Structures are given as structure tokens and as C-alpha cells.
Short mmCIF file of C-alpha atoms in Angstrom, two decimals:
data_model
loop_
_atom_site.label_atom_id
_atom_site.label_comp_id
_atom_site.label_asym_id
_atom_site.label_seq_id
_atom_site.Cartn_x
_atom_site.Cartn_y
_atom_site.Cartn_z
CA UNK S 271 167.49 -118.68 -58.40
CA UNK S 272 163.95 -118.31 -57.08
CA UNK S 273 161.62 -115.77 -58.54
CA UNK S 274 158.84 -114.44 -56.21
CA UNK S 275 155.43 -113.08 -57.69
CA UNK S 276 152.93 -110.88 -55.83
CA UNK S 277 149.59 -112.64 -55.70
CA UNK S 278 146.29 -110.75 -56.19
CA UNK S 279 143.91 -110.57 -53.12
CA UNK S 280 140.94 -112.81 -53.75
CA UNK S 281 137.45 -111.27 -53.57
CA UNK S 282 135.49 -111.91 -50.45
CA UNK S 283 132.92 -114.52 -51.26
CA UNK S 284 129.68 -115.32 -49.48
CA UNK S 285 130.53 -117.50 -46.55
CA UNK S 286 128.98 -120.78 -45.96
CA UNK S 287 127.13 -119.22 -43.11
CA UNK S 288 124.84 -117.38 -45.64
CA UNK S 289 125.79 -113.82 -44.78
CA UNK S 290 124.55 -111.43 -47.53
CA UNK S 291 126.77 -109.61 -49.68
CA UNK S 292 126.72 -105.83 -49.50
CA UNK S 293 124.85 -104.23 -52.58
CA UNK S 294 126.05 -101.38 -54.67
CA UNK S 295 125.14 -97.79 -53.73
CA UNK S 296 122.72 -95.75 -56.00
CA UNK S 297 124.22 -92.58 -57.28
CA UNK S 298 122.83 -89.28 -55.80
CA UNK S 299 121.62 -87.80 -59.11
CA UNK S 300 119.55 -90.82 -59.94
CA UNK S 301 117.83 -90.77 -56.51
CA UNK S 302 116.81 -87.14 -56.96
CA UNK S 303 115.25 -87.90 -60.33
CA UNK S 304 113.16 -90.71 -58.86
CA UNK S 305 111.90 -88.47 -56.03
CA UNK S 306 110.86 -85.70 -58.43
CA UNK S 307 109.00 -88.15 -60.65
CA UNK S 308 107.08 -89.59 -57.70
CA UNK S 309 106.14 -86.10 -56.50
CA UNK S 310 104.85 -85.12 -59.95
CA UNK S 311 102.82 -88.30 -60.17
CA UNK S 312 101.25 -87.63 -56.77
CA UNK S 313 100.42 -84.03 -57.77
CA UNK S 314 98.76 -85.22 -60.98
CA UNK S 315 96.71 -87.75 -59.03
CA UNK S 316 95.53 -85.12 -56.52
CA UNK S 317 94.63 -82.74 -59.37
CA UNK S 318 92.59 -85.46 -61.04
CA UNK S 319 90.74 -86.11 -57.80
CA UNK S 320 89.88 -82.41 -57.37
CA UNK S 321 88.78 -82.14 -60.99
CA UNK S 322 86.51 -85.15 -60.65
CA UNK S 323 84.86 -83.79 -57.49
CA UNK S 324 84.34 -80.37 -59.03
CA UNK S 325 82.79 -81.96 -62.07
CA UNK S 326 80.29 -83.88 -59.95
CA UNK S 327 79.33 -80.72 -57.97
CA UNK S 328 78.77 -78.61 -61.06
CA UNK S 329 75.02 -78.50 -61.88
CA UNK S 330 75.85 -77.89 -65.45
CA UNK S 331 74.08 -75.49 -67.75
CA UNK S 332 70.72 -74.04 -66.46
CA UNK S 333 67.54 -75.92 -67.36
CA UNK S 334 64.56 -73.92 -68.65
CA UNK S 335 61.04 -75.26 -68.01
CA UNK S 336 58.08 -73.86 -69.89
CA UNK S 337 54.55 -74.05 -68.38
CA UNK S 338 51.50 -73.04 -70.33
CA UNK S 339 49.14 -70.75 -68.33
CA UNK S 340 45.62 -69.80 -69.35
CA UNK S 341 45.01 -66.11 -68.78
CA UNK S 342 41.49 -64.70 -68.41
CA UNK S 343 39.88 -61.37 -67.61
CA UNK S 344 37.64 -61.18 -64.54
CA UNK S 345 35.85 -58.52 -62.51
CA UNK S 346 34.32 -58.67 -59.05
CA UNK S 347 32.33 -56.20 -56.98
CA UNK S 348 30.88 -55.99 -53.47
CA UNK S 349 27.95 -53.79 -52.47
CA UNK S 350 25.88 -52.89 -49.40
CA UNK S 351 22.25 -51.76 -49.68
CA UNK S 352 20.05 -50.89 -46.71
CA UNK S 353 16.71 -49.56 -45.55
CA UNK S 354 16.18 -47.77 -42.25
CA UNK S 355 13.12 -48.80 -40.23
CA UNK S 356 11.74 -46.20 -37.83
CA UNK S 357 9.97 -46.37 -34.51
CA UNK S 358 6.50 -44.74 -34.36
CA UNK S 359 6.91 -40.96 -34.51
CA UNK S 360 5.10 -37.79 -35.53
CA UNK S 361 7.77 -36.57 -37.96
CA UNK S 362 7.60 -39.12 -40.78
CA UNK S 363 4.51 -40.44 -42.52
CA UNK S 364 6.39 -43.58 -43.55
CA UNK S 365 8.01 -46.19 -41.33
CA UNK S 366 10.85 -47.04 -43.75
CA UNK S 367 13.48 -44.70 -45.20
CA UNK S 368 15.67 -45.46 -48.21
CA UNK S 369 19.46 -45.40 -48.27
CA UNK S 370 21.39 -42.17 -48.64
CA UNK S 371 19.31 -39.94 -46.38
CA UNK S 372 19.83 -38.20 -43.07
CA UNK S 373 18.47 -40.08 -40.08
CA UNK S 374 17.67 -39.27 -36.46
CA UNK S 375 19.30 -42.01 -34.42
CA UNK S 376 16.62 -41.92 -31.71
CA UNK S 377 13.96 -42.73 -34.30
CA UNK S 378 15.80 -45.72 -35.79
CA UNK S 379 14.36 -49.10 -34.83
CA UNK S 380 16.64 -51.28 -36.96
CA UNK S 381 18.41 -51.36 -40.34
CA UNK S 382 17.73 -54.10 -42.89
CA UNK S 383 20.90 -54.63 -44.91
CA UNK S 384 21.72 -56.60 -48.06
CA UNK S 385 25.35 -57.49 -48.82
CA UNK S 386 25.93 -58.66 -52.39
CA UNK S 387 28.98 -59.98 -54.25
CA UNK S 388 29.24 -60.42 -58.02
CA UNK S 389 31.95 -62.19 -60.06
CA UNK S 390 32.21 -62.42 -63.84
CA UNK S 391 34.91 -63.68 -66.24
CA UNK S 392 35.38 -64.11 -69.98
CA UNK S 393 35.70 -67.88 -69.56
CA UNK S 394 34.78 -70.55 -67.07
CA UNK S 395 36.66 -70.48 -63.76
CA UNK S 396 36.55 -72.15 -60.37
CA UNK S 397 35.77 -69.69 -57.60
CA UNK S 398 35.90 -70.19 -53.82
CA UNK S 399 36.21 -67.91 -50.83
CA UNK S 400 34.75 -66.74 -47.54
CA UNK S 401 32.89 -63.63 -46.48
CA UNK S 402 31.96 -62.04 -43.17
CA UNK S 403 30.43 -58.79 -41.90
CA UNK S 404 31.79 -56.69 -39.04
CA UNK S 405 30.30 -53.60 -37.40
CA UNK S 406 32.94 -51.12 -36.23
CA UNK S 407 32.00 -48.68 -33.47
CA UNK S 408 34.20 -45.60 -33.26
CA UNK S 409 33.98 -42.00 -32.17
CA UNK S 410 35.75 -39.17 -30.40
CA UNK S 411 37.35 -40.30 -27.14
CA UNK S 412 35.97 -43.82 -27.68
CA UNK S 413 38.31 -46.75 -28.41
CA UNK S 414 37.41 -48.56 -31.59
CA UNK S 415 35.39 -51.73 -31.06
CA UNK S 416 34.51 -54.42 -33.56
CA UNK S 417 31.33 -56.48 -33.47
CA UNK S 418 31.08 -59.49 -35.83
CA UNK S 419 27.63 -59.68 -37.41
CA UNK S 420 26.02 -63.11 -37.21
CA UNK S 421 25.07 -64.33 -40.68
CA UNK S 422 22.75 -67.07 -41.77
CA UNK S 423 19.81 -68.63 -40.02
CA UNK S 424 20.80 -71.08 -37.28
CA UNK S 425 19.27 -74.53 -37.27
CA UNK S 426 16.27 -74.66 -34.98
CA UNK S 427 15.28 -71.03 -35.55
CA UNK S 428 11.69 -69.86 -35.94
CA UNK S 429 11.02 -66.79 -38.05
CA UNK S 430 7.73 -64.97 -37.56
CA UNK S 431 5.67 -62.05 -38.78
CA UNK S 432 2.73 -60.87 -36.68
CA UNK S 433 0.37 -57.91 -36.64
CA UNK S 434 -2.21 -56.46 -34.27
CA UNK S 435 -4.96 -54.11 -35.38
CA UNK S 436 -7.84 -52.16 -33.87
CA UNK S 437 -10.85 -51.46 -36.10
CA UNK S 438 -13.81 -49.47 -34.80
CA UNK S 439 -17.23 -48.11 -35.63
CA UNK S 440 -18.84 -45.24 -33.68
CA UNK S 441 -22.48 -45.87 -32.81
CA UNK S 442 -24.68 -42.79 -32.44
CA UNK S 443 -27.66 -41.92 -30.28
CA UNK S 444 -30.80 -40.83 -32.07
CA UNK S 445 -30.15 -37.30 -33.36
CA UNK S 446 -31.33 -34.72 -35.85
CA UNK S 447 -28.00 -34.40 -37.71
CA UNK S 448 -27.23 -37.83 -39.14
CA UNK S 449 -29.48 -40.13 -41.09
CA UNK S 450 -27.22 -43.09 -40.26
CA UNK S 451 -26.73 -44.72 -36.88
CA UNK S 452 -22.97 -45.31 -37.24
CA UNK S 453 -19.89 -43.43 -38.36
CA UNK S 454 -16.71 -44.98 -39.66
CA UNK S 455 -13.06 -44.40 -38.65
CA UNK S 456 -11.26 -41.13 -39.23
CA UNK S 457 -14.17 -38.74 -38.80
CA UNK S 458 -15.04 -36.08 -36.22
CA UNK S 459 -17.51 -37.15 -33.55
CA UNK S 460 -19.80 -35.07 -31.34
CA UNK S 461 -19.50 -36.40 -27.80
CA UNK S 462 -23.13 -35.65 -26.87
CA UNK S 463 -24.58 -37.96 -29.53
CA UNK S 464 -22.04 -40.81 -29.27
CA UNK S 465 -23.57 -43.89 -27.70
CA UNK S 466 -20.58 -46.23 -27.74
CA UNK S 467 -17.65 -47.36 -29.87
CA UNK S 468 -17.66 -50.95 -31.17
CA UNK S 469 -14.09 -52.21 -31.53
CA UNK S 470 -12.63 -55.34 -33.09
CA UNK S 471 -9.12 -56.33 -31.99
CA UNK S 472 -7.59 -58.65 -34.59
CA UNK S 473 -4.33 -60.53 -34.64
CA UNK S 474 -2.50 -62.47 -37.38
CA UNK S 475 0.66 -64.56 -37.14
CA UNK S 476 2.78 -66.30 -39.79
CA UNK S 477 5.71 -68.56 -38.82
CA UNK S 478 8.31 -70.46 -40.80
CA UNK S 479 7.35 -73.88 -39.44
CA UNK S 480 5.28 -75.79 -36.94
CA UNK S 481 6.21 -75.22 -33.32
CA UNK S 482 5.00 -75.42 -29.74
CA UNK S 483 4.34 -71.67 -29.60
CA UNK S 484 1.54 -70.03 -27.65
CA UNK S 485 0.49 -66.48 -26.86
CA UNK S 486 -1.49 -64.29 -24.51
CA UNK S 487 -3.60 -61.24 -25.37
CA UNK S 488 -5.57 -58.70 -23.35
CA UNK S 489 -7.29 -55.34 -23.82
CA UNK S 490 -6.72 -52.64 -21.21
CA UNK S 491 -8.33 -49.19 -20.87
CA UNK S 492 -6.24 -46.48 -19.26
CA UNK S 493 -8.01 -43.29 -18.11
CA UNK S 494 -5.62 -40.46 -17.32
CA UNK S 495 -5.23 -36.79 -16.64
CA UNK S 496 -1.84 -36.23 -18.19
CA UNK S 497 0.70 -35.15 -15.62
CA UNK S 498 -1.61 -35.85 -12.66
CA UNK S 499 -3.07 -39.35 -12.45
CA UNK S 500 -4.04 -42.46 -14.38
CA UNK S 501 -6.27 -45.45 -13.70
CA UNK S 502 -6.42 -48.74 -15.61
CA UNK S 503 -9.36 -51.02 -16.24
CA UNK S 504 -9.43 -54.40 -18.00
CA UNK S 505 -11.80 -54.63 -20.95
CA UNK S 506 -10.75 -58.10 -22.15
CA UNK S 507 -8.93 -60.28 -19.59
CA UNK S 508 -5.75 -62.17 -20.44
CA UNK S 509 -6.55 -64.98 -22.85
CA UNK S 510 -4.22 -67.75 -24.03
CA UNK S 511 -4.19 -68.66 -27.72
CA UNK S 512 -2.52 -71.47 -29.68
CA UNK S 513 0.25 -70.35 -32.06
CA UNK S 514 1.74 -73.73 -32.98
CA UNK S 515 0.51 -73.71 -36.58
CA UNK S 516 2.28 -71.87 -39.37
CA UNK S 517 -0.68 -69.49 -39.62
CA UNK S 518 -2.78 -68.14 -36.73
CA UNK S 519 -5.49 -65.47 -36.75
CA UNK S 520 -8.33 -64.36 -34.49
CA UNK S 521 -10.43 -61.31 -33.63
CA UNK S 522 -11.87 -60.13 -30.32
CA UNK S 523 -14.84 -57.70 -30.27
CA UNK S 524 -15.57 -55.35 -27.36
CA UNK S 525 -17.42 -52.07 -26.74
CA UNK S 526 -16.23 -48.79 -25.26
CA UNK S 527 -18.70 -46.72 -23.25
CA UNK S 528 -17.11 -43.30 -23.63
CA UNK S 529 -19.62 -41.58 -21.36
CA UNK S 530 -18.85 -43.97 -18.49
CA UNK S 531 -15.12 -43.28 -18.75
CA UNK S 532 -15.75 -39.53 -18.95
CA UNK S 533 -17.80 -39.70 -15.78
CA UNK S 534 -15.05 -41.71 -14.06
CA UNK S 535 -12.45 -39.11 -14.99
CA UNK S 536 -14.58 -36.23 -13.70
CA UNK S 537 -15.26 -38.06 -10.42
CA UNK S 538 -11.55 -38.58 -9.83
CA UNK S 539 -10.84 -34.92 -10.54
CA UNK S 540 -13.57 -33.87 -8.11
CA UNK S 541 -12.18 -36.12 -5.39
CA UNK S 542 -8.67 -34.75 -5.94
CA UNK S 543 -9.91 -31.19 -6.15
CA UNK S 544 -8.26 -30.51 -9.49
CA UNK S 545 -9.49 -29.32 -12.86
CA UNK S 546 -7.33 -30.65 -15.68
CA UNK S 547 -7.64 -29.54 -19.25
CA UNK S 548 -6.56 -32.81 -20.83
CA UNK S 549 -8.45 -36.00 -20.08
CA UNK S 550 -8.10 -38.99 -22.36
CA UNK S 551 -8.87 -42.66 -22.70
CA UNK S 552 -6.10 -44.94 -24.00
CA UNK S 553 -7.09 -48.40 -25.27
CA UNK S 554 -4.25 -50.94 -25.52
CA UNK S 555 -4.40 -54.28 -27.32
CA UNK S 556 -1.44 -56.22 -25.90
CA UNK S 557 0.06 -59.39 -27.40
CA UNK S 558 2.76 -61.54 -25.82
CA UNK S 559 3.97 -64.23 -28.23
CA UNK S 560 5.87 -67.16 -26.72
CA UNK S 561 7.94 -68.76 -29.50
CA UNK S 562 8.97 -72.28 -28.60
CA UNK S 563 10.73 -75.05 -30.55
CA UNK S 564 13.07 -77.90 -29.62
CA UNK S 565 15.96 -75.43 -29.56
CA UNK S 566 14.28 -72.07 -28.97
CA UNK S 567 12.33 -70.48 -26.13
CA UNK S 568 11.75 -66.72 -26.45
CA UNK S 569 9.11 -63.99 -26.28
CA UNK S 570 8.04 -61.07 -28.43
CA UNK S 571 5.50 -58.38 -27.53
CA UNK S 572 3.26 -56.34 -29.79
CA UNK S 573 0.77 -53.58 -29.01
CA UNK S 574 -1.73 -51.52 -30.97
CA UNK S 575 -3.55 -48.63 -29.34
CA UNK S 576 -6.18 -45.94 -29.77
CA UNK S 577 -6.61 -42.62 -27.97
CA UNK S 578 -10.00 -40.98 -27.33
CA UNK S 579 -10.19 -37.45 -25.82
CA UNK S 580 -12.65 -37.20 -22.91
CA UNK S 581 -12.69 -33.50 -22.12
CA UNK S 582 -13.92 -32.09 -25.43
CA UNK S 583 -17.32 -31.83 -27.09
CA UNK S 584 -15.89 -32.77 -30.50
CA UNK S 585 -13.15 -35.36 -30.87
CA UNK S 586 -11.31 -37.64 -33.24
CA UNK S 587 -9.84 -41.05 -32.49
CA UNK S 588 -6.10 -41.34 -33.01
CA UNK S 589 -3.28 -43.71 -32.08
CA UNK S 590 -1.22 -46.57 -33.46
CA UNK S 591 -4.20 -48.60 -34.55
CA UNK S 592 -2.16 -51.11 -36.52
CA UNK S 593 1.23 -52.54 -35.60
CA UNK S 594 3.31 -55.14 -37.41
CA UNK S 595 6.60 -56.79 -36.52
CA UNK S 596 8.86 -59.45 -38.04
CA UNK S 597 11.54 -61.31 -36.19
CA UNK S 598 13.45 -64.49 -35.56
CA UNK S 599 13.39 -66.73 -32.53
CA UNK S 600 16.80 -68.40 -32.54
CA UNK S 601 18.77 -70.70 -30.25
CA UNK S 602 21.60 -69.37 -28.13
CA UNK S 603 24.12 -70.83 -30.57
CA UNK S 604 23.66 -68.30 -33.33
CA UNK S 605 24.58 -68.58 -37.00
CA UNK S 606 28.02 -68.48 -38.51
CA UNK S 607 30.14 -65.35 -38.47
CA UNK S 608 31.95 -66.45 -41.63
CA UNK S 609 30.36 -68.18 -44.61
CA UNK S 610 32.19 -70.11 -47.34
CA UNK S 611 31.14 -70.10 -50.99
CA UNK S 612 32.27 -71.82 -54.20
CA UNK S 613 31.11 -72.02 -57.80
CA UNK S 614 32.23 -72.94 -61.30
CA UNK S 615 31.38 -70.92 -64.37
CA UNK S 616 31.77 -67.54 -66.00
CA UNK S 617 29.86 -65.66 -63.34
CA UNK S 618 28.17 -65.90 -59.98
CA UNK S 619 26.33 -63.70 -57.50
CA UNK S 620 25.91 -64.09 -53.74
CA UNK S 621 23.46 -62.15 -51.57
CA UNK S 622 23.29 -62.09 -47.78
CA UNK S 623 20.55 -60.32 -45.82
CA UNK S 624 21.05 -59.33 -42.21
CA UNK S 625 19.56 -56.92 -39.68
CA UNK S 626 21.39 -54.34 -37.60
CA UNK S 627 19.87 -53.54 -34.22
CA UNK S 628 21.36 -50.33 -32.83
CA UNK S 629 20.39 -51.05 -29.21
CA UNK S 630 23.58 -52.87 -28.11
CA UNK S 631 25.76 -50.23 -29.75
CA UNK S 632 23.89 -47.42 -28.00
CA UNK S 633 24.36 -49.23 -24.69
CA UNK S 634 28.09 -49.55 -25.38
CA UNK S 635 28.42 -45.82 -25.96
#
């Protein structure tokens, strides 16, 4: 009797051809755990990166720096002082008025001004700055205009001071009244006993330096019947003088025959058929100064005068017998409009002088 047994199926082995064997499958729960762990690791890494960047951007706690500063007490002040110079007039006995008064603009020749600045401190300090002066013209229905004042003395300038003067002595004819033959200035004179008037015209000039300057002077007599006629006559012809030195002076004598001029005036009146009450003789001493340097070429005029009445039996001699003028011949390129200053110490003072001529401002108005 044959007994049959069921044989087990053999496992499939790797073939000789080298085909791989199929691996085992990973359970679902385990795969989920691996994914969660990887995600957490990535999140931690990103957090670390953000933390590191934020740490680098953070400036950290504030830093306090302490600087020692020296404190000092200082004061400064600016001031303007001035004097008003007048043209010849019959109102004032003086030619210069102090600050703070009331002035007639038509009588003002110029204004000499001093601008000063003072600085003081309780300890040494370094000081530097700039200053300038500006004239502001304003008024009703006039737009405001500003005029910078030129400061300083330009290189090549020539400052000058000159004066012209007429001195005289009255010579008398023989008479029963006076025991002397001459009378001095400022007295009353009787026309009938006056022989002539001896006059000395003198001139003096001071300049800041040597130059190529020259000048011309002359003396002119002007006979006139005020409001009717006038006639001129040269007493001293035009004469050139040298003004190149720093100091120049001269005098020119001449005589005035009053009777001859009186006769001339009466003859003219007779010819014209008029009888004027006021006849006078005006004597003018004219100076024309030509200031010349390498950079400057300009002129300045000066005149002194005397007036002698011709139609009276008793007279006095009046006029602007003495005239003086100061000025500056300067090149066309004037001085600076702004000046710098600097100093070291506890205090300093700066002073700047300048002159204000009202003529251009009057012309603007």
C-alpha cells in the first residue's frame, strides 16, 4: 500500500540571472513617525537660523560716551559812533556836530563813522569772524535799497589833507584918524582912506606817501552887481605846482586895489543905465589837486574866498577865508566789503573807521 504526502512549496530563491528579491514593506505607523521627526528637526534648524540672524542685528545695550567740555562766560558788544560834518553855512558857528542831535540834511557834507566791536571772556578763547557795514535806504513809497559800505584802504590809495587860506592886511592912505599905516583882519575900514589890501594866499598839503601828484592854483577877482551882472578878472594866472612829496606848502602874495574895482563897477552901471544898491568884489583862491599814483588818477578842488563891499563908505571883509579838506584818492577796485578777524585771549577790540557821503543816496531818492 502506497502512502502519499503533500509536499511544501519551496520558497522562490534568487535566480541565477541576479534578479533582486522584493524587500519587506514598512508599516504605516512607523513612516508617519519618521516624517514628523524630520519636520520637527527642520523647524528647529530654521528657528536657530532666525535666532542667529536676529542676534547679529541687535546692537545690544546702548553705549554712553562722556565728553568733557570747558564752559566759560563771555560778553560781546558792537557800537556805532559818528560826527556830522557840515558844508559852509550861516546857521552854525562850528563845522562839526556831535552824535545825537538834529541835523539839516542840506547842510550835511559827510558823516565820519566809527564802528567798534568788543569781546571779553573769563578765560582765554579763540575768536574768529567777519564783519561788514551796509547802508539801507528806505522811505515812504520808496522800495528799500541796500548799499554795502566799502571798508579798509585799498592798495595803491593816496590819502591827503590840504588847506587853502587867505590872509590880508589893509594899507591906509595918510589920514588924521590912525597913527598906524595898516589895519589887521576883522576890523571896520573907511573906504575913503583905504589905499589897497595886501593879500597872501597860502596852501598846505599832506599826503600818505610819495606820488606823481601835481596841482594848479589861480586867484580870480569877480566884480558883480548881485542879480544884474558880474565880470571876472585874473589877479594871479594859473600856476602849476609840484605835489609829489609827502608835504607841500607855498604862499602867493598879491594886492587888491579896491578903488579901481569900485570905479569899474560904477562904469558898468553907468553904461547899463542902472543903479544897484549892492556892489561887491569876490576874491577866489582856487586849487585843483591832481592826485596820481601807479594805480590812482583823480582830482580834488579847494577854494577859499573873501568878499569886499564896493558900494559903502564903511565896510568889513568877510568870506570863507580858510578852507580845509581831507580825502582819499583810491583805485577803481575799492576796498573789501567784508573783513575777517581772529584773535586768541581773554579779550579783544576791533575798530573800523569809514565815511558816509550822502550825495549818491540823495541822487537815488
